[in-house]
Amino acid sequence: AKLYNLYQQNPNDLRRDVSIASYRYVGANSAPVLHTATQIYERATAKWRREYETNLPPTRLQNNTACNFPIVRYADVLLMAAEADLKVNGTASASALEYFNQVRRRAFGFSPTTPQPTVDATTLSLQDIMDERSRELCFEGVRRIDLIRWGTITNAMQGIVADVAANAPSSYAVSASLPASNFIV
């Protein structure tokens, strides 16, 4: 739900349905069932779906895909550079804004190198970078390291537990008494 809501801040962001499935399979060999707009806790990872496979083997393996898992992506490098610039200078320089905006432009279907006033940020905060890293790099194994670096991991985990307890369907209930270290954010 937290990631879904980050994407909802701007519904024109093309990454949402590529990252979070808009459907689910109820049983083996069944047709997909589309999620409603309120079913945000039931959504699964979509980033590594089979329809994105480009080099299909004649017989597909049940538990593996041909998708390559990224180690470092250019978008990650751009966001790291924007964050470092922001931390060093205390305010975002023109370079930091350009790095950040290149990632956003691509996310909205524009050329990364052509300014887009409808998408480009004119100011930049650490929270903007944190949110953009969450949207851009979801399910790529860097979130925990980011949260540790920012010193926000405990609050983030406690926030997820509180959100699920307050808003998720009862079948998703978790005990708020469990230590936050039991949950992945």
Short mmCIF file of C-alpha atoms in Angstrom, two decimals:
data_model
loop_
_atom_site.label_atom_id
_atom_site.label_comp_id
_atom_site.label_asym_id
_atom_site.label_seq_id
_atom_site.Cartn_x
_atom_site.Cartn_y
_atom_site.Cartn_z
CA ALA A 1 0.00 0.00 0.00
CA LYS A 2 2.82 2.42 0.81
CA LEU A 3 4.43 1.98 -2.62
CA TYR A 4 1.06 2.08 -4.40
CA ASN A 5 0.24 5.36 -2.64
CA LEU A 6 3.61 6.82 -3.65
CA TYR A 7 2.72 6.17 -7.27
CA GLN A 8 -0.73 7.68 -6.74
CA GLN A 9 0.87 11.04 -5.95
CA ASN A 10 1.03 11.39 -9.73
CA PRO A 11 -1.23 8.95 -11.59
CA ASN A 12 0.62 9.57 -14.89
CA ASP A 13 3.69 7.73 -13.56
CA LEU A 14 4.07 4.76 -15.91
CA ARG A 15 5.99 2.66 -13.40
CA ARG A 16 3.09 1.70 -11.09
CA ASP A 17 1.51 -1.15 -13.06
CA VAL A 18 4.92 -2.37 -14.22
CA SER A 19 6.07 -2.59 -10.61
CA ILE A 20 2.87 -3.61 -8.80
CA ALA A 21 0.51 -6.10 -10.45
CA SER A 22 -2.94 -4.80 -11.33
CA TYR A 23 -4.24 -8.37 -11.42
CA ARG A 24 -3.86 -11.72 -9.68
CA TYR A 25 -4.38 -15.36 -10.53
CA VAL A 26 -6.92 -17.16 -8.36
CA GLY A 27 -6.05 -20.71 -9.37
CA ALA A 28 -3.89 -22.76 -11.69
CA ASN A 29 -4.62 -22.16 -15.39
CA SER A 30 -7.16 -19.44 -14.57
CA ALA A 31 -7.62 -16.12 -16.27
CA PRO A 32 -6.24 -13.11 -14.38
CA VAL A 33 -8.63 -11.23 -12.09
CA LEU A 34 -8.20 -7.46 -12.18
CA HIS A 35 -7.76 -5.67 -8.87
CA THR A 36 -10.10 -2.84 -7.97
CA ALA A 37 -8.76 0.56 -6.98
CA THR A 38 -9.30 -0.32 -3.31
CA GLN A 39 -7.36 -3.59 -3.45
CA ILE A 40 -3.94 -2.16 -2.75
CA TYR A 41 -2.83 -4.67 -0.09
CA GLU A 42 -3.55 -7.68 -2.31
CA ARG A 43 -1.22 -6.61 -5.11
CA ALA A 44 1.90 -8.58 -5.83
CA THR A 45 5.26 -7.73 -7.33
CA ALA A 46 4.95 -7.22 -11.07
CA LYS A 47 8.42 -6.03 -11.98
CA TRP A 48 9.64 -9.50 -12.91
CA ARG A 49 6.50 -10.76 -14.71
CA ARG A 50 6.90 -13.29 -17.48
CA GLU A 51 5.37 -10.98 -20.11
CA TYR A 52 8.54 -8.89 -19.89
CA GLU A 53 10.72 -11.81 -20.93
CA THR A 54 12.37 -11.11 -24.26
CA ASN A 55 14.33 -14.34 -24.75
CA LEU A 56 11.74 -17.04 -24.16
CA PRO A 57 12.96 -20.63 -23.82
CA PRO A 58 10.83 -23.27 -25.60
CA THR A 59 9.77 -24.66 -22.21
CA ARG A 60 9.40 -22.18 -19.38
CA LEU A 61 10.68 -23.06 -15.96
CA GLN A 62 8.02 -22.73 -13.27
CA ASN A 63 10.10 -20.82 -10.71
CA ASN A 64 12.57 -18.94 -12.88
CA THR A 65 12.38 -16.27 -15.55
CA ALA A 66 14.79 -15.03 -18.16
CA CYS A 67 14.69 -11.53 -16.62
CA ASN A 68 18.11 -10.29 -15.61
CA PHE A 69 18.25 -8.90 -12.09
CA PRO A 70 19.91 -5.47 -12.09
CA ILE A 71 23.00 -4.96 -10.00
CA VAL A 72 23.29 -1.22 -10.55
CA ARG A 73 21.08 0.77 -12.88
CA TYR A 74 21.75 4.14 -14.42
CA ALA A 75 18.67 5.55 -12.64
CA ASP A 76 20.21 4.40 -9.34
CA VAL A 77 23.44 6.21 -10.19
CA LEU A 78 21.56 9.39 -11.12
CA LEU A 79 19.59 9.36 -7.87
CA MET A 80 22.74 8.64 -5.84
CA ALA A 81 24.47 11.61 -7.50
CA ALA A 82 21.48 13.88 -6.80
CA GLU A 83 21.42 12.76 -3.16
CA ALA A 84 25.17 13.24 -2.71
CA ASP A 85 25.00 16.69 -4.30
CA LEU A 86 22.10 17.65 -2.03
CA LYS A 87 23.94 16.44 1.09
CA VAL A 88 27.21 18.18 0.17
CA ASN A 89 25.69 21.50 -0.85
CA GLY A 90 22.72 21.60 1.53
CA THR A 91 20.52 22.58 -1.39
CA ALA A 92 19.99 21.05 -4.81
CA SER A 93 22.26 22.37 -7.52
CA ALA A 94 21.25 22.51 -11.19
CA SER A 95 23.15 19.23 -11.69
CA ALA A 96 21.24 17.47 -8.91
CA LEU A 97 17.92 18.65 -10.32
CA GLU A 98 18.90 17.46 -13.78
CA TYR A 99 19.89 14.00 -12.49
CA PHE A 100 16.61 13.72 -10.58
CA ASN A 101 14.55 14.99 -13.51
CA GLN A 102 16.13 12.55 -15.96
CA VAL A 103 14.74 9.69 -13.88
CA ARG A 104 11.31 11.33 -13.64
CA ARG A 105 11.06 12.16 -17.34
CA ARG A 106 11.65 8.56 -18.33
CA ALA A 107 9.08 7.43 -15.73
CA PHE A 108 6.45 9.56 -17.45
CA GLY A 109 7.33 8.38 -20.95
CA PHE A 110 9.45 11.35 -22.05
CA SER A 111 13.01 11.52 -23.30
CA PRO A 112 15.27 11.71 -20.23
CA THR A 113 17.41 14.46 -21.74
CA THR A 114 14.64 16.82 -22.90
CA PRO A 115 13.22 19.19 -20.24
CA GLN A 116 9.53 18.64 -19.50
CA PRO A 117 7.95 21.45 -17.43
CA THR A 118 4.95 19.26 -16.54
CA VAL A 119 7.20 16.62 -14.94
CA ASP A 120 10.43 18.36 -13.94
CA ALA A 121 11.00 19.27 -10.31
CA THR A 122 12.19 22.81 -9.63
CA THR A 123 13.18 22.14 -6.02
CA LEU A 124 14.53 19.01 -4.41
CA SER A 125 14.53 17.68 -0.87
CA LEU A 126 15.87 14.49 0.66
CA GLN A 127 12.25 13.29 0.99
CA ASP A 128 11.79 13.74 -2.77
CA ILE A 129 14.84 11.57 -3.40
CA MET A 130 13.69 8.98 -0.87
CA ASP A 131 10.28 8.72 -2.53
CA GLU A 132 11.72 8.59 -6.04
CA ARG A 133 14.18 5.84 -5.07
CA SER A 134 11.27 3.88 -3.62
CA ARG A 135 9.25 4.18 -6.83
CA GLU A 136 12.11 3.68 -9.27
CA LEU A 137 14.06 0.91 -7.54
CA CYS A 138 11.27 -1.08 -5.90
CA PHE A 139 11.88 -4.83 -5.64
CA GLU A 140 15.55 -4.46 -6.67
CA GLY A 141 17.05 -5.13 -3.24
CA VAL A 142 18.26 -1.64 -2.29
CA ARG A 143 15.45 -0.31 -0.09
CA ARG A 144 16.73 -1.71 3.22
CA ILE A 145 20.20 -0.26 2.64
CA ASP A 146 18.64 3.11 1.77
CA LEU A 147 16.55 3.14 4.94
CA ILE A 148 19.58 2.26 7.06
CA ARG A 149 21.66 5.01 5.39
CA TRP A 150 18.92 7.57 6.03
CA GLY A 151 18.44 6.39 9.62
CA THR A 152 14.74 5.73 9.04
CA ILE A 153 14.49 1.93 8.99
CA THR A 154 12.83 1.51 12.41
CA ASN A 155 10.26 4.23 11.79
CA ALA A 156 9.54 2.87 8.29
CA MET A 157 8.95 -0.66 9.59
CA GLN A 158 6.78 0.55 12.46
CA GLY A 159 4.81 2.67 9.98
CA ILE A 160 4.12 -0.37 7.79
CA VAL A 161 2.94 -2.41 10.78
CA ALA A 162 0.67 0.45 11.91
CA ASP A 163 -0.74 0.94 8.39
CA VAL A 164 -1.50 -2.76 7.90
CA ALA A 165 -3.09 -2.98 11.35
CA ALA A 166 -5.26 0.08 10.69
CA ASN A 167 -6.13 -0.22 7.00
CA ALA A 168 -5.51 -3.66 5.51
CA PRO A 169 -8.16 -6.36 5.26
CA SER A 170 -8.33 -8.48 8.42
CA SER A 171 -6.65 -11.41 6.65
CA TYR A 172 -3.51 -9.23 6.45
CA ALA A 173 -3.51 -8.33 10.13
CA VAL A 174 -0.20 -8.35 11.95
CA SER A 175 0.50 -7.99 15.59
CA ALA A 176 1.83 -4.57 16.51
CA SER A 177 3.63 -6.29 19.38
CA LEU A 178 5.97 -8.14 17.00
CA PRO A 179 9.42 -6.57 16.76
CA ALA A 180 9.84 -4.37 13.70
CA SER A 181 12.83 -6.47 12.64
CA ASN A 182 10.38 -9.22 11.58
CA PHE A 183 9.10 -7.16 8.67
CA ILE A 184 10.56 -6.20 5.32
CA VAL A 185 9.99 -2.65 4.15
#
